[in-house]
CSV table of C-alpha atoms in Angstrom, one decimal:
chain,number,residue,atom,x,y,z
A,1,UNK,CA,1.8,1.2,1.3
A,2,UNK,CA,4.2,-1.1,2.9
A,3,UNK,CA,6.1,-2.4,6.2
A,4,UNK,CA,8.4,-0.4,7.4
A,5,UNK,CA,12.6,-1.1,5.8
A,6,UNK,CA,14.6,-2.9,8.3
A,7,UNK,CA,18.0,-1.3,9.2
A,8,UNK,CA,17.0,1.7,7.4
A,9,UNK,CA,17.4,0.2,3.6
A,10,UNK,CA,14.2,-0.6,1.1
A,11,UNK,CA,14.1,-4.1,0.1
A,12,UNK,CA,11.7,-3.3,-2.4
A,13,UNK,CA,12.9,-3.8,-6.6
A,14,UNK,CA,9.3,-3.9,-8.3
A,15,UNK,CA,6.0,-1.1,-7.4
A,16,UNK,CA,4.0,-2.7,-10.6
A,17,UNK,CA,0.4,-1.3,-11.2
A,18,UNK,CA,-1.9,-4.0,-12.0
A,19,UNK,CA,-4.9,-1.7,-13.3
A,20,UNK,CA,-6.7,0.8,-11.3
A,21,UNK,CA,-10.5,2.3,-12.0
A,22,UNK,CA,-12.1,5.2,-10.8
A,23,UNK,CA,-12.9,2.9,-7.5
A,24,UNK,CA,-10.1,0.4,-7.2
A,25,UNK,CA,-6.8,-0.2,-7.3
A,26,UNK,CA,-4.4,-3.1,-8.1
A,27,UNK,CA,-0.6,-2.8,-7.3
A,28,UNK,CA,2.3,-5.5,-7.2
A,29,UNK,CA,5.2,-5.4,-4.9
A,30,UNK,CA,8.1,-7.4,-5.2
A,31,UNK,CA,11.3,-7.1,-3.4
A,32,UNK,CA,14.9,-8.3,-4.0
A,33,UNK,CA,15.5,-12.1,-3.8
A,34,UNK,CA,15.3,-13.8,-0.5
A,35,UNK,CA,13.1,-10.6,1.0
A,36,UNK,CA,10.1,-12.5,1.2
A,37,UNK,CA,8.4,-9.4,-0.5
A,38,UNK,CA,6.2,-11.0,-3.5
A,39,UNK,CA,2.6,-9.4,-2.6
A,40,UNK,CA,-0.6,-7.9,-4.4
A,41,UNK,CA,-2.9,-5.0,-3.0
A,42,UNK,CA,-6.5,-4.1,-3.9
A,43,UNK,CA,-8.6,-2.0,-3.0
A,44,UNK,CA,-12.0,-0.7,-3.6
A,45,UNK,CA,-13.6,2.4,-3.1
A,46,UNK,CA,-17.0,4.2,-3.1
A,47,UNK,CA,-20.6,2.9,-3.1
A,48,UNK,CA,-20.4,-0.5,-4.7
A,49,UNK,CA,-16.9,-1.7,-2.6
A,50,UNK,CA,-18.5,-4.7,-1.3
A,51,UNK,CA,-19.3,-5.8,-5.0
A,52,UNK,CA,-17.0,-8.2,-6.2
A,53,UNK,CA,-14.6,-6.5,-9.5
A,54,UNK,CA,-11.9,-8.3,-11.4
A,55,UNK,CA,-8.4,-6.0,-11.9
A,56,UNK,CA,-6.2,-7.8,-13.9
A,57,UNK,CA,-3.3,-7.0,-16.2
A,58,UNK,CA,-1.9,-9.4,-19.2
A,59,UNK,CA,-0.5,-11.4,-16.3
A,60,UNK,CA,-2.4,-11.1,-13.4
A,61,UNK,CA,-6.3,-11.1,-12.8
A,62,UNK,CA,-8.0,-11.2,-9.0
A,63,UNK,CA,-11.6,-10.9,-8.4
A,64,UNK,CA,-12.4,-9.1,-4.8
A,65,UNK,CA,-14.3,-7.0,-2.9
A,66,UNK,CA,-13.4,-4.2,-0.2
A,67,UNK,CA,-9.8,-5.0,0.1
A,68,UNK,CA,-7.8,-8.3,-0.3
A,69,UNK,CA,-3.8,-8.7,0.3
A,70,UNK,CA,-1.8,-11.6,-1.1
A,71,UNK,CA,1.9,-12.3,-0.2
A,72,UNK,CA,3.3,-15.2,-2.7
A,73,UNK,CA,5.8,-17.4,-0.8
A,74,UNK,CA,8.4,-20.1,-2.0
A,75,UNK,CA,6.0,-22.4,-0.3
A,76,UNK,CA,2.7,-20.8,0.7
A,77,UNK,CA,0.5,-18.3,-0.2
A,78,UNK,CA,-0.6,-16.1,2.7
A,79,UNK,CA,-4.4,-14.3,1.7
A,80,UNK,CA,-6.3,-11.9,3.7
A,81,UNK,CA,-9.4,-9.7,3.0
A,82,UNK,CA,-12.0,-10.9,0.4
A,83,UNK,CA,-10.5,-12.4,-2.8
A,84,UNK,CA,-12.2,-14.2,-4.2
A,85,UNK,CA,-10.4,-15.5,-7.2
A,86,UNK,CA,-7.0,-15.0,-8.8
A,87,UNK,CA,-5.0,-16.0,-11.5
A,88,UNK,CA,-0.9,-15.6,-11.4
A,89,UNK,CA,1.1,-15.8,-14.1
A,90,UNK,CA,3.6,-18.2,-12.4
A,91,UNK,CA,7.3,-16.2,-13.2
């Protein structure tokens, strides 16, 4: 569910589940400091995927559709897929 570890060691500290539905599915992944490794994954399945569904946890909320990736940078936020709104709890 992620690249591949450089060097042969995982960078990754933090495999959080956000909330996950019968249809969907809501992860974090953060690795250790100065990875670059901050990112959300969502994804939704069955019928009704194209309809936008809001996952969120006492954090974390994001409103999508099919599939939508966000990796959270020191200074810039890099979105693909369709989100189409998001609320991050800023730690």
């Amino acid at each position: 569910m992620h690249e591949p570890f450089e060097g042969g060691k995982h960078r990754i500290v933090d495999f959080r589940l956000i909330e996950q539905t019968d249809q969907s599915l809501a992860v974090a992944v953060v690795g250790e400091p100065g990875s670059g490794i901050n990112d959300r994954l969502k994804v939704r399945l069955g019928n009704n995927y194209d309809q936008p569904l809001t996952l969120a946890d006492g954090r974390e909320s994001f409103t999508f559709a099919d599939w939508a990736y966000l990796r959270i940078g020191k200074d810039k936020t890099k979105v693909l897929g369709n989100l189409q709104a998001v609320r991050l709890s800023g730690e």
